Amino acid sequence: MTTRRLPIVWSLSSKDAQAGWRALWWDIGPDGALGVILVQEQNLHRSPYLKGWIGWRVTTTCDRLLIVVKDGVEHRTTLPAINKSTGGLVLLSWSRFLLSDSREHDFVMYSPGGYPMNHISLGECVEYVIGDRDGGIWTAYGDQGIYGDHPASRAGLARWNTDGDHTWTPQHLPVLPLGSLAGTTEGTLTWHAWYSPEGAFLTRVNPTTREETSWKIPIRDIDGLTVQGNRMILTHSFHNRPGIELNHAELIDNTWVITTQEKLTLPEPIGRACTQGRDGALWLRSGDTWTRITL
């Protein structure tokens, strides 16, 4: 196992930090842009039990700042008077984005200018959401959704359009999922890692043909992945430590095989919800710093 350092792609500036801004939710969009939502610390409460950015909680309705970074260029959008129950960030195609509303148990669709367009429901117990290049919204669910009352959640995976219409449900999964692990996109394809009593699986979906293919994967304890062709990286984070394990895998004779492992040293300790893959690239957040590795 080797150790190396990655170059920094983007960090919260000292000017923003000194002005009281704190980086909370983040996402990588279908076009490879990094999106980060900032909130003023005066509107936040710090949990004594949770480390990292997830330990911050918004306490009041307030403005937020969305920074989208692509090719080294920042674009800033003020989001006015966002309710304290609204959080998360999902970047979609055509510069739109979603924020989740824990009070209403749904999602709010925002225009590129940062104004709410409509509310959509994406099922029960949503564990992760990713947008694709064609405007689709992919969701994966936890056990309360899979064993709940919502028909889309019960399948474990689903796809929606931006009007909140359910457009796809899996038909050929080898077993019923118990919960999700991670998701990513590769071009027009979407990949989902999930687990069941029979182990961990990886499902590839082509939304154009509706074809789905699933493989068993050798590692269950993962929190991120990225895929390019017949190669893949599965990540395992050491929470609150400045390191992450990368498991490189290759599809050989229709079986995913771990070929190499390496441990990366990051600028700061890593926490929960700090990895995301897109199109063969893996984004890693440590503190207020983002790095990236590509296949």
PDB file of C-alpha atoms in Angstrom:
ATOM      1  CA  MET A   1       0.000   0.000   0.000  1.00  0.00           C
ATOM      2  CA  THR A   2       1.478   3.322  -1.071  1.00  0.00           C
ATOM      3  CA  THR A   3       1.019   6.793   0.391  1.00  0.00           C
ATOM      4  CA  ARG A   4       0.974   9.975  -1.697  1.00  0.00           C
ATOM      5  CA  ARG A   5      -0.447  13.465  -1.607  1.00  0.00           C
ATOM      6  CA  LEU A   6      -2.892  14.959  -4.082  1.00  0.00           C
ATOM      7  CA  PRO A   7      -2.800  18.523  -5.414  1.00  0.00           C
ATOM      8  CA  ILE A   8      -5.482  20.869  -4.083  1.00  0.00           C
ATOM      9  CA  VAL A   9      -8.255  21.691  -6.583  1.00  0.00           C
ATOM     10  CA  TRP A  10     -10.156  24.266  -4.505  1.00  0.00           C
ATOM     11  CA  SER A  11     -10.301  25.556  -0.930  1.00  0.00           C
ATOM     12  CA  LEU A  12     -12.458  27.981   0.977  1.00  0.00           C
ATOM     13  CA  SER A  13     -10.560  31.259   0.802  1.00  0.00           C
ATOM     14  CA  SER A  14      -9.163  32.922   3.904  1.00  0.00           C
ATOM     15  CA  LYS A  15     -11.160  36.029   2.932  1.00  0.00           C
ATOM     16  CA  ASP A  16     -14.453  34.089   3.043  1.00  0.00           C
ATOM     17  CA  ALA A  17     -13.475  32.342   6.274  1.00  0.00           C
ATOM     18  CA  GLN A  18     -12.548  35.634   7.949  1.00  0.00           C
ATOM     19  CA  ALA A  19     -15.888  37.072   6.774  1.00  0.00           C
ATOM     20  CA  GLY A  20     -17.670  34.373   8.777  1.00  0.00           C
ATOM     21  CA  TRP A  21     -18.616  31.995   5.966  1.00  0.00           C
ATOM     22  CA  ARG A  22     -18.583  28.260   6.687  1.00  0.00           C
ATOM     23  CA  ALA A  23     -18.682  25.600   3.949  1.00  0.00           C
ATOM     24  CA  LEU A  24     -21.463  23.073   4.474  1.00  0.00           C
ATOM     25  CA  TRP A  25     -23.127  20.989   1.749  1.00  0.00           C
ATOM     26  CA  TRP A  26     -21.402  20.211  -1.525  1.00  0.00           C
ATOM     27  CA  ASP A  27     -21.862  18.235  -4.731  1.00  0.00           C
ATOM     28  CA  ILE A  28     -20.235  17.482  -8.083  1.00  0.00           C
ATOM     29  CA  GLY A  29     -22.528  18.225 -11.028  1.00  0.00           C
ATOM     30  CA  PRO A  30     -23.066  16.217 -14.214  1.00  0.00           C
ATOM     31  CA  ASP A  31     -20.628  18.542 -16.022  1.00  0.00           C
ATOM     32  CA  GLY A  32     -17.890  18.042 -13.411  1.00  0.00           C
ATOM     33  CA  ALA A  33     -18.433  21.356 -11.612  1.00  0.00           C
ATOM     34  CA  LEU A  34     -17.945  21.585  -7.854  1.00  0.00           C
ATOM     35  CA  GLY A  35     -20.782  23.225  -5.915  1.00  0.00           C
ATOM     36  CA  VAL A  36     -20.433  24.361  -2.290  1.00  0.00           C
ATOM     37  CA  ILE A  37     -23.003  26.118  -0.099  1.00  0.00           C
ATOM     38  CA  LEU A  38     -21.717  28.601   2.476  1.00  0.00           C
ATOM     39  CA  VAL A  39     -23.604  29.831   5.552  1.00  0.00           C
ATOM     40  CA  GLN A  40     -22.627  32.568   7.991  1.00  0.00           C
ATOM     41  CA  GLU A  41     -21.392  31.120  11.284  1.00  0.00           C
ATOM     42  CA  GLN A  42     -23.684  33.464  13.244  1.00  0.00           C
ATOM     43  CA  ASN A  43     -26.594  31.418  11.840  1.00  0.00           C
ATOM     44  CA  LEU A  44     -25.090  28.068  12.836  1.00  0.00           C
ATOM     45  CA  HIS A  45     -24.791  25.879  15.920  1.00  0.00           C
ATOM     46  CA  ARG A  46     -21.852  23.516  16.354  1.00  0.00           C
ATOM     47  CA  SER A  47     -22.596  20.020  17.677  1.00  0.00           C
ATOM     48  CA  PRO A  48     -20.148  18.855  20.359  1.00  0.00           C
ATOM     49  CA  TYR A  49     -20.621  15.257  19.178  1.00  0.00           C
ATOM     50  CA  LEU A  50     -20.123  15.459  15.400  1.00  0.00           C
ATOM     51  CA  LYS A  51     -16.798  16.403  13.853  1.00  0.00           C
ATOM     52  CA  GLY A  52     -16.334  17.904  10.432  1.00  0.00           C
ATOM     53  CA  TRP A  53     -18.734  19.997   8.406  1.00  0.00           C
ATOM     54  CA  ILE A  54     -21.738  17.783   9.196  1.00  0.00           C
ATOM     55  CA  GLY A  55     -21.512  18.980  12.802  1.00  0.00           C
ATOM     56  CA  TRP A  56     -22.913  22.399  11.836  1.00  0.00           C
ATOM     57  CA  ARG A  57     -26.679  22.978  12.092  1.00  0.00           C
ATOM     58  CA  VAL A  58     -28.537  25.993  10.680  1.00  0.00           C
ATOM     59  CA  THR A  59     -30.582  27.679  13.412  1.00  0.00           C
ATOM     60  CA  THR A  60     -32.585  30.332  11.561  1.00  0.00           C
ATOM     61  CA  THR A  61     -33.871  31.444   8.171  1.00  0.00           C
ATOM     62  CA  CYS A  62     -30.979  33.189   6.422  1.00  0.00           C
ATOM     63  CA  ASP A  63     -29.263  33.897   3.114  1.00  0.00           C
ATOM     64  CA  ARG A  64     -26.802  31.351   1.779  1.00  0.00           C
ATOM     65  CA  LEU A  65     -24.097  31.536  -0.819  1.00  0.00           C
ATOM     66  CA  LEU A  66     -23.713  28.935  -3.571  1.00  0.00           C
ATOM     67  CA  ILE A  67     -20.256  28.775  -5.123  1.00  0.00           C
ATOM     68  CA  VAL A  68     -19.907  26.741  -8.322  1.00  0.00           C
ATOM     69  CA  VAL A  69     -16.355  26.089  -9.488  1.00  0.00           C
ATOM     70  CA  LYS A  70     -15.552  24.828 -12.979  1.00  0.00           C
ATOM     71  CA  ASP A  71     -12.179  24.915 -14.711  1.00  0.00           C
ATOM     72  CA  GLY A  72     -10.828  27.041 -11.864  1.00  0.00           C
ATOM     73  CA  VAL A  73     -13.476  29.775 -12.265  1.00  0.00           C
ATOM     74  CA  GLU A  74     -15.889  30.604  -9.426  1.00  0.00           C
ATOM     75  CA  HIS A  75     -19.498  31.625  -9.994  1.00  0.00           C
ATOM     76  CA  ARG A  76     -21.345  32.920  -6.910  1.00  0.00           C
ATOM     77  CA  THR A  77     -25.114  32.983  -6.398  1.00  0.00           C
ATOM     78  CA  THR A  78     -26.879  34.327  -3.318  1.00  0.00           C
ATOM     79  CA  LEU A  79     -29.794  32.185  -2.155  1.00  0.00           C
ATOM     80  CA  PRO A  80     -32.087  34.550  -0.233  1.00  0.00           C
ATOM     81  CA  ALA A  81     -34.011  33.672   2.948  1.00  0.00           C
ATOM     82  CA  ILE A  82     -33.555  29.882   2.980  1.00  0.00           C
ATOM     83  CA  ASN A  83     -35.513  28.142   5.746  1.00  0.00           C
ATOM     84  CA  LYS A  84     -33.451  26.491   8.481  1.00  0.00           C
ATOM     85  CA  SER A  85     -35.004  23.089   7.660  1.00  0.00           C
ATOM     86  CA  THR A  86     -33.606  23.233   4.119  1.00  0.00           C
ATOM     87  CA  GLY A  87     -30.214  21.665   3.455  1.00  0.00           C
ATOM     88  CA  GLY A  88     -28.223  19.455   1.145  1.00  0.00           C
ATOM     89  CA  LEU A  89     -27.193  20.191  -2.433  1.00  0.00           C
ATOM     90  CA  VAL A  90     -27.710  18.263  -5.670  1.00  0.00           C
ATOM     91  CA  LEU A  91     -26.395  19.877  -8.847  1.00  0.00           C
ATOM     92  CA  LEU A  92     -28.479  19.047 -11.921  1.00  0.00           C
ATOM     93  CA  SER A  93     -28.118  19.620 -15.642  1.00  0.00           C
ATOM     94  CA  TRP A  94     -28.813  23.073 -17.117  1.00  0.00           C
ATOM     95  CA  SER A  95     -27.431  24.783 -13.967  1.00  0.00           C
ATOM     96  CA  ARG A  96     -30.419  23.878 -11.826  1.00  0.00           C
ATOM     97  CA  PHE A  97     -30.069  22.339  -8.386  1.00  0.00           C
ATOM     98  CA  LEU A  98     -32.007  20.714  -5.560  1.00  0.00           C
ATOM     99  CA  LEU A  99     -32.078  21.418  -1.838  1.00  0.00           C
ATOM    100  CA  SER A 100     -33.766  19.012   0.562  1.00  0.00           C
ATOM    101  CA  ASP A 101     -36.456  20.174   2.991  1.00  0.00           C
ATOM    102  CA  SER A 102     -36.476  18.007   6.124  1.00  0.00           C
ATOM    103  CA  ARG A 103     -39.670  19.641   7.397  1.00  0.00           C
ATOM    104  CA  GLU A 104     -41.690  18.826   4.281  1.00  0.00           C
ATOM    105  CA  HIS A 105     -39.789  15.589   3.487  1.00  0.00           C
ATOM    106  CA  ASP A 106     -39.319  16.650  -0.121  1.00  0.00           C
ATOM    107  CA  PHE A 107     -36.915  18.590  -2.345  1.00  0.00           C
ATOM    108  CA  VAL A 108     -36.990  22.129  -3.687  1.00  0.00           C
ATOM    109  CA  MET A 109     -35.956  22.710  -7.305  1.00  0.00           C
ATOM    110  CA  TYR A 110     -34.016  25.949  -7.875  1.00  0.00           C
ATOM    111  CA  SER A 111     -33.382  27.917 -11.051  1.00  0.00           C
ATOM    112  CA  PRO A 112     -29.838  28.835 -12.157  1.00  0.00           C
ATOM    113  CA  GLY A 113     -30.445  32.240 -10.603  1.00  0.00           C
ATOM    114  CA  GLY A 114     -31.100  30.721  -7.189  1.00  0.00           C
ATOM    115  CA  TYR A 115     -34.879  30.994  -6.975  1.00  0.00           C
ATOM    116  CA  PRO A 116     -37.267  28.157  -6.042  1.00  0.00           C
ATOM    117  CA  MET A 117     -39.198  26.700  -8.975  1.00  0.00           C
ATOM    118  CA  ASN A 118     -41.195  23.848  -7.441  1.00  0.00           C
ATOM    119  CA  HIS A 119     -41.282  21.151  -4.772  1.00  0.00           C
ATOM    120  CA  ILE A 120     -40.888  17.498  -5.727  1.00  0.00           C
ATOM    121  CA  SER A 121     -41.151  14.264  -3.756  1.00  0.00           C
ATOM    122  CA  LEU A 122     -38.539  11.568  -4.407  1.00  0.00           C
ATOM    123  CA  GLY A 123     -39.784   8.796  -2.142  1.00  0.00           C
ATOM    124  CA  GLU A 124     -39.081   7.825   1.463  1.00  0.00           C
ATOM    125  CA  CYS A 125     -35.734   7.501   3.271  1.00  0.00           C
ATOM    126  CA  VAL A 126     -33.617   8.875   0.427  1.00  0.00           C
ATOM    127  CA  GLU A 127     -29.942   8.127   1.151  1.00  0.00           C
ATOM    128  CA  TYR A 128     -28.344   9.766  -1.865  1.00  0.00           C
ATOM    129  CA  VAL A 129     -29.349  11.714  -4.962  1.00  0.00           C
ATOM    130  CA  ILE A 130     -27.358  12.318  -8.161  1.00  0.00           C
ATOM    131  CA  GLY A 131     -28.271  14.152 -11.356  1.00  0.00           C
ATOM    132  CA  ASP A 132     -27.372  12.928 -14.838  1.00  0.00           C
ATOM    133  CA  ARG A 133     -26.530  14.781 -18.056  1.00  0.00           C
ATOM    134  CA  ASP A 134     -30.026  14.407 -19.511  1.00  0.00           C
ATOM    135  CA  GLY A 135     -31.927  16.004 -16.640  1.00  0.00           C
ATOM    136  CA  GLY A 136     -32.641  12.767 -14.790  1.00  0.00           C
ATOM    137  CA  ILE A 137     -32.541  12.513 -11.001  1.00  0.00           C
ATOM    138  CA  TRP A 138     -31.368   9.188  -9.510  1.00  0.00           C
ATOM    139  CA  THR A 139     -32.168   8.150  -5.954  1.00  0.00           C
ATOM    140  CA  ALA A 140     -31.184   5.290  -3.652  1.00  0.00           C
ATOM    141  CA  TYR A 141     -32.958   4.383  -0.421  1.00  0.00           C
ATOM    142  CA  GLY A 142     -32.357   3.104   3.073  1.00  0.00           C
ATOM    143  CA  ASP A 143     -34.149   0.209   4.737  1.00  0.00           C
ATOM    144  CA  GLN A 144     -37.042   2.355   6.023  1.00  0.00           C
ATOM    145  CA  GLY A 145     -37.842   3.304   2.435  1.00  0.00           C
ATOM    146  CA  ILE A 146     -37.266  -0.165   1.006  1.00  0.00           C
ATOM    147  CA  TYR A 147     -39.603  -1.684   3.590  1.00  0.00           C
ATOM    148  CA  GLY A 148     -41.941   1.331   3.657  1.00  0.00           C
ATOM    149  CA  ASP A 149     -45.102   2.299   1.815  1.00  0.00           C
ATOM    150  CA  HIS A 150     -43.761   4.315  -1.118  1.00  0.00           C
ATOM    151  CA  PRO A 151     -43.700   2.147  -4.290  1.00  0.00           C
ATOM    152  CA  ALA A 152     -40.602   3.818  -5.751  1.00  0.00           C
ATOM    153  CA  SER A 153     -38.600   3.503  -2.526  1.00  0.00           C
ATOM    154  CA  ARG A 154     -39.408  -0.183  -2.147  1.00  0.00           C
ATOM    155  CA  ALA A 155     -37.323  -1.045  -5.221  1.00  0.00           C
ATOM    156  CA  GLY A 156     -34.166   0.419  -3.630  1.00  0.00           C
ATOM    157  CA  LEU A 157     -33.286   2.543  -6.687  1.00  0.00           C
ATOM    158  CA  ALA A 158     -35.285   4.962  -8.861  1.00  0.00           C
ATOM    159  CA  ARG A 159     -35.001   7.643 -11.534  1.00  0.00           C
ATOM    160  CA  TRP A 160     -37.150  10.798 -11.771  1.00  0.00           C
ATOM    161  CA  ASN A 161     -37.516  13.757 -14.085  1.00  0.00           C
ATOM    162  CA  THR A 162     -37.370  17.374 -12.946  1.00  0.00           C
ATOM    163  CA  ASP A 163     -41.158  17.504 -12.556  1.00  0.00           C
ATOM    164  CA  GLY A 164     -40.922  14.782  -9.927  1.00  0.00           C
ATOM    165  CA  ASP A 165     -42.351  12.049 -12.187  1.00  0.00           C
ATOM    166  CA  HIS A 166     -41.054   8.539 -11.513  1.00  0.00           C
ATOM    167  CA  THR A 167     -39.464   7.399 -14.810  1.00  0.00           C
ATOM    168  CA  TRP A 168     -37.562   4.194 -13.970  1.00  0.00           C
ATOM    169  CA  THR A 169     -37.512   1.376 -11.450  1.00  0.00           C
ATOM    170  CA  PRO A 170     -35.143  -1.628 -11.483  1.00  0.00           C
ATOM    171  CA  GLN A 171     -36.501  -4.868 -12.913  1.00  0.00           C
ATOM    172  CA  HIS A 172     -33.583  -7.296 -12.732  1.00  0.00           C
ATOM    173  CA  LEU A 173     -31.673  -6.777  -9.473  1.00  0.00           C
ATOM    174  CA  PRO A 174     -30.215 -10.100  -8.253  1.00  0.00           C
ATOM    175  CA  VAL A 175     -31.647  -9.588  -4.735  1.00  0.00           C
ATOM    176  CA  LEU A 176     -33.616  -6.907  -2.894  1.00  0.00           C
ATOM    177  CA  PRO A 177     -31.299  -4.171  -1.535  1.00  0.00           C
ATOM    178  CA  LEU A 178     -31.103  -3.420   2.175  1.00  0.00           C
ATOM    179  CA  GLY A 179     -29.508  -0.009   1.665  1.00  0.00           C
ATOM    180  CA  SER A 180     -27.259   2.105  -0.537  1.00  0.00           C
ATOM    181  CA  LEU A 181     -23.501   2.635  -0.450  1.00  0.00           C
ATOM    182  CA  ALA A 182     -22.569   5.113  -3.204  1.00  0.00           C
ATOM    183  CA  GLY A 183     -23.444   6.266  -6.698  1.00  0.00           C
ATOM    184  CA  THR A 184     -21.738   7.844  -9.692  1.00  0.00           C
ATOM    185  CA  THR A 185     -22.213   8.589 -13.382  1.00  0.00           C
ATOM    186  CA  GLU A 186     -20.092   7.751 -16.408  1.00  0.00           C
ATOM    187  CA  GLY A 187     -21.252   9.607 -19.486  1.00  0.00           C
ATOM    188  CA  THR A 188     -24.928   8.730 -19.857  1.00  0.00           C
ATOM    189  CA  LEU A 189     -24.572   5.638 -17.634  1.00  0.00           C
ATOM    190  CA  THR A 190     -25.334   5.567 -13.922  1.00  0.00           C
ATOM    191  CA  TRP A 191     -23.674   3.236 -11.413  1.00  0.00           C
ATOM    192  CA  HIS A 192     -25.074   2.331  -7.985  1.00  0.00           C
ATOM    193  CA  ALA A 193     -23.355   0.394  -5.200  1.00  0.00           C
ATOM    194  CA  TRP A 194     -25.680  -1.196  -2.654  1.00  0.00           C
ATOM    195  CA  TYR A 195     -25.723  -3.982  -0.100  1.00  0.00           C
ATOM    196  CA  SER A 196     -27.951  -6.913   0.796  1.00  0.00           C
ATOM    197  CA  PRO A 197     -27.816  -9.992   3.063  1.00  0.00           C
ATOM    198  CA  GLU A 198     -25.897 -11.684   0.227  1.00  0.00           C
ATOM    199  CA  GLY A 199     -23.171  -9.044   0.079  1.00  0.00           C
ATOM    200  CA  ALA A 200     -22.460  -5.852  -1.869  1.00  0.00           C
ATOM    201  CA  PHE A 201     -23.469  -5.300  -5.490  1.00  0.00           C
ATOM    202  CA  LEU A 202     -22.824  -2.801  -8.270  1.00  0.00           C
ATOM    203  CA  THR A 203     -25.583  -1.992 -10.771  1.00  0.00           C
ATOM    204  CA  ARG A 204     -25.045  -0.150 -14.057  1.00  0.00           C
ATOM    205  CA  VAL A 205     -28.073   1.450 -15.717  1.00  0.00           C
ATOM    206  CA  ASN A 206     -28.375   2.810 -19.235  1.00  0.00           C
ATOM    207  CA  PRO A 207     -31.352   5.211 -19.103  1.00  0.00           C
ATOM    208  CA  THR A 208     -31.680   5.270 -22.885  1.00  0.00           C
ATOM    209  CA  THR A 209     -32.185   1.518 -23.317  1.00  0.00           C
ATOM    210  CA  ARG A 210     -33.289   0.859 -19.705  1.00  0.00           C
ATOM    211  CA  GLU A 211     -30.742  -1.946 -19.646  1.00  0.00           C
ATOM    212  CA  GLU A 212     -29.429  -2.791 -16.183  1.00  0.00           C
ATOM    213  CA  THR A 213     -26.492  -5.044 -15.301  1.00  0.00           C
ATOM    214  CA  SER A 214     -25.416  -6.068 -11.803  1.00  0.00           C
ATOM    215  CA  TRP A 215     -22.233  -7.574 -10.414  1.00  0.00           C
ATOM    216  CA  LYS A 216     -21.201  -8.645  -6.945  1.00  0.00           C
ATOM    217  CA  ILE A 217     -18.290  -6.584  -5.616  1.00  0.00           C
ATOM    218  CA  PRO A 218     -15.686  -7.849  -3.137  1.00  0.00           C
ATOM    219  CA  ILE A 219     -15.866  -4.931  -0.663  1.00  0.00           C
ATOM    220  CA  ARG A 220     -18.943  -3.830   1.266  1.00  0.00           C
ATOM    221  CA  ASP A 221     -17.436  -1.211   3.557  1.00  0.00           C
ATOM    222  CA  ILE A 222     -17.197   1.595   0.968  1.00  0.00           C
ATOM    223  CA  ASP A 223     -18.370   5.212   0.878  1.00  0.00           C
ATOM    224  CA  GLY A 224     -17.565   6.310  -2.679  1.00  0.00           C
ATOM    225  CA  LEU A 225     -16.825   5.073  -6.178  1.00  0.00           C
ATOM    226  CA  THR A 226     -15.961   6.191  -9.664  1.00  0.00           C
ATOM    227  CA  VAL A 227     -15.963   4.143 -12.873  1.00  0.00           C
ATOM    228  CA  GLN A 228     -14.401   4.437 -16.302  1.00  0.00           C
ATOM    229  CA  GLY A 229     -14.937   1.574 -18.717  1.00  0.00           C
ATOM    230  CA  ASN A 230     -13.768  -1.650 -17.079  1.00  0.00           C
ATOM    231  CA  ARG A 231     -11.897   0.103 -14.256  1.00  0.00           C
ATOM    232  CA  MET A 232     -13.202   1.367 -10.944  1.00  0.00           C
ATOM    233  CA  ILE A 233     -12.101   2.892  -7.648  1.00  0.00           C
ATOM    234  CA  LEU A 234     -13.921   2.046  -4.399  1.00  0.00           C
ATOM    235  CA  THR A 235     -13.141   4.239  -1.401  1.00  0.00           C
ATOM    236  CA  HIS A 236     -13.015   3.498   2.311  1.00  0.00           C
ATOM    237  CA  SER A 237     -12.592   6.519   4.577  1.00  0.00           C
ATOM    238  CA  PHE A 238     -10.998   6.602   8.007  1.00  0.00           C
ATOM    239  CA  HIS A 239     -13.279   9.165   9.620  1.00  0.00           C
ATOM    240  CA  ASN A 240     -11.606  12.053  11.437  1.00  0.00           C
ATOM    241  CA  ARG A 241      -8.215  10.993  10.094  1.00  0.00           C
ATOM    242  CA  PRO A 242      -6.376  12.585   7.146  1.00  0.00           C
ATOM    243  CA  GLY A 243      -6.320   9.433   5.055  1.00  0.00           C
ATOM    244  CA  ILE A 244      -8.482   7.392   2.721  1.00  0.00           C
ATOM    245  CA  GLU A 245      -8.058   3.925   1.219  1.00  0.00           C
ATOM    246  CA  LEU A 246      -8.547   3.485  -2.518  1.00  0.00           C
ATOM    247  CA  ASN A 247      -9.334   0.038  -3.863  1.00  0.00           C
ATOM    248  CA  HIS A 248      -8.621  -0.141  -7.599  1.00  0.00           C
ATOM    249  CA  ALA A 249     -10.711  -2.779  -9.366  1.00  0.00           C
ATOM    250  CA  GLU A 250     -10.928  -4.148 -12.885  1.00  0.00           C
ATOM    251  CA  LEU A 251     -13.684  -6.082 -14.635  1.00  0.00           C
ATOM    252  CA  ILE A 252     -12.048  -9.389 -15.606  1.00  0.00           C
ATOM    253  CA  ASP A 253     -14.142 -12.205 -17.122  1.00  0.00           C
ATOM    254  CA  ASN A 254     -17.293 -10.379 -15.984  1.00  0.00           C
ATOM    255  CA  THR A 255     -16.081 -10.253 -12.372  1.00  0.00           C
ATOM    256  CA  TRP A 256     -14.863  -7.162 -10.502  1.00  0.00           C
ATOM    257  CA  VAL A 257     -11.430  -7.953  -9.052  1.00  0.00           C
ATOM    258  CA  ILE A 258      -9.421  -5.738  -6.679  1.00  0.00           C
ATOM    259  CA  THR A 259      -6.081  -5.166  -8.412  1.00  0.00           C
ATOM    260  CA  THR A 260      -4.276  -2.677  -6.154  1.00  0.00           C
ATOM    261  CA  GLN A 261      -4.798  -0.681  -2.973  1.00  0.00           C
ATOM    262  CA  GLU A 262      -3.336   2.626  -1.928  1.00  0.00           C
ATOM    263  CA  LYS A 263      -3.726   5.048   0.944  1.00  0.00           C
ATOM    264  CA  LEU A 264      -3.923   8.760   0.207  1.00  0.00           C
ATOM    265  CA  THR A 265      -2.845  11.442   2.657  1.00  0.00           C
ATOM    266  CA  LEU A 266      -5.205  14.431   2.557  1.00  0.00           C
ATOM    267  CA  PRO A 267      -4.612  18.018   3.731  1.00  0.00           C
ATOM    268  CA  GLU A 268      -7.018  17.674   6.690  1.00  0.00           C
ATOM    269  CA  PRO A 269      -9.003  14.929   8.455  1.00  0.00           C
ATOM    270  CA  ILE A 270     -11.850  13.485   6.425  1.00  0.00           C
ATOM    271  CA  GLY A 271     -15.399  13.065   7.703  1.00  0.00           C
ATOM    272  CA  ARG A 272     -18.695  11.632   6.562  1.00  0.00           C
ATOM    273  CA  ALA A 273     -20.107  12.547   3.127  1.00  0.00           C
ATOM    274  CA  CYS A 274     -16.679  13.584   1.854  1.00  0.00           C
ATOM    275  CA  THR A 275     -16.218  11.538  -1.351  1.00  0.00           C
ATOM    276  CA  GLN A 276     -17.959  11.623  -4.725  1.00  0.00           C
ATOM    277  CA  GLY A 277     -17.190  10.204  -8.146  1.00  0.00           C
ATOM    278  CA  ARG A 278     -18.001  11.487 -11.636  1.00  0.00           C
ATOM    279  CA  ASP A 279     -16.840  10.211 -15.031  1.00  0.00           C
ATOM    280  CA  GLY A 280     -13.728   8.442 -13.803  1.00  0.00           C
ATOM    281  CA  ALA A 281     -12.754  11.239 -11.388  1.00  0.00           C
ATOM    282  CA  LEU A 282     -12.980  11.000  -7.611  1.00  0.00           C
ATOM    283  CA  TRP A 283     -13.472  14.158  -5.546  1.00  0.00           C
ATOM    284  CA  LEU A 284     -12.316  14.144  -1.918  1.00  0.00           C
ATOM    285  CA  ARG A 285     -13.152  16.729   0.730  1.00  0.00           C
ATOM    286  CA  SER A 286     -10.966  17.159   3.823  1.00  0.00           C
ATOM    287  CA  GLY A 287     -11.989  20.096   5.966  1.00  0.00           C
ATOM    288  CA  ASP A 288     -12.576  23.013   3.596  1.00  0.00           C
ATOM    289  CA  THR A 289     -10.237  21.658   0.933  1.00  0.00           C
ATOM    290  CA  TRP A 290     -11.105  19.593  -2.153  1.00  0.00           C
ATOM    291  CA  THR A 291      -8.719  17.324  -4.046  1.00  0.00           C
ATOM    292  CA  ARG A 292      -9.295  15.052  -7.018  1.00  0.00           C
ATOM    293  CA  ILE A 293      -7.876  11.848  -8.466  1.00  0.00           C
ATOM    294  CA  THR A 294      -8.672  10.384 -11.876  1.00  0.00           C
ATOM    295  CA  LEU A 295      -8.573   6.862 -13.241  1.00  0.00           C
TER     296      LEU A 295
END
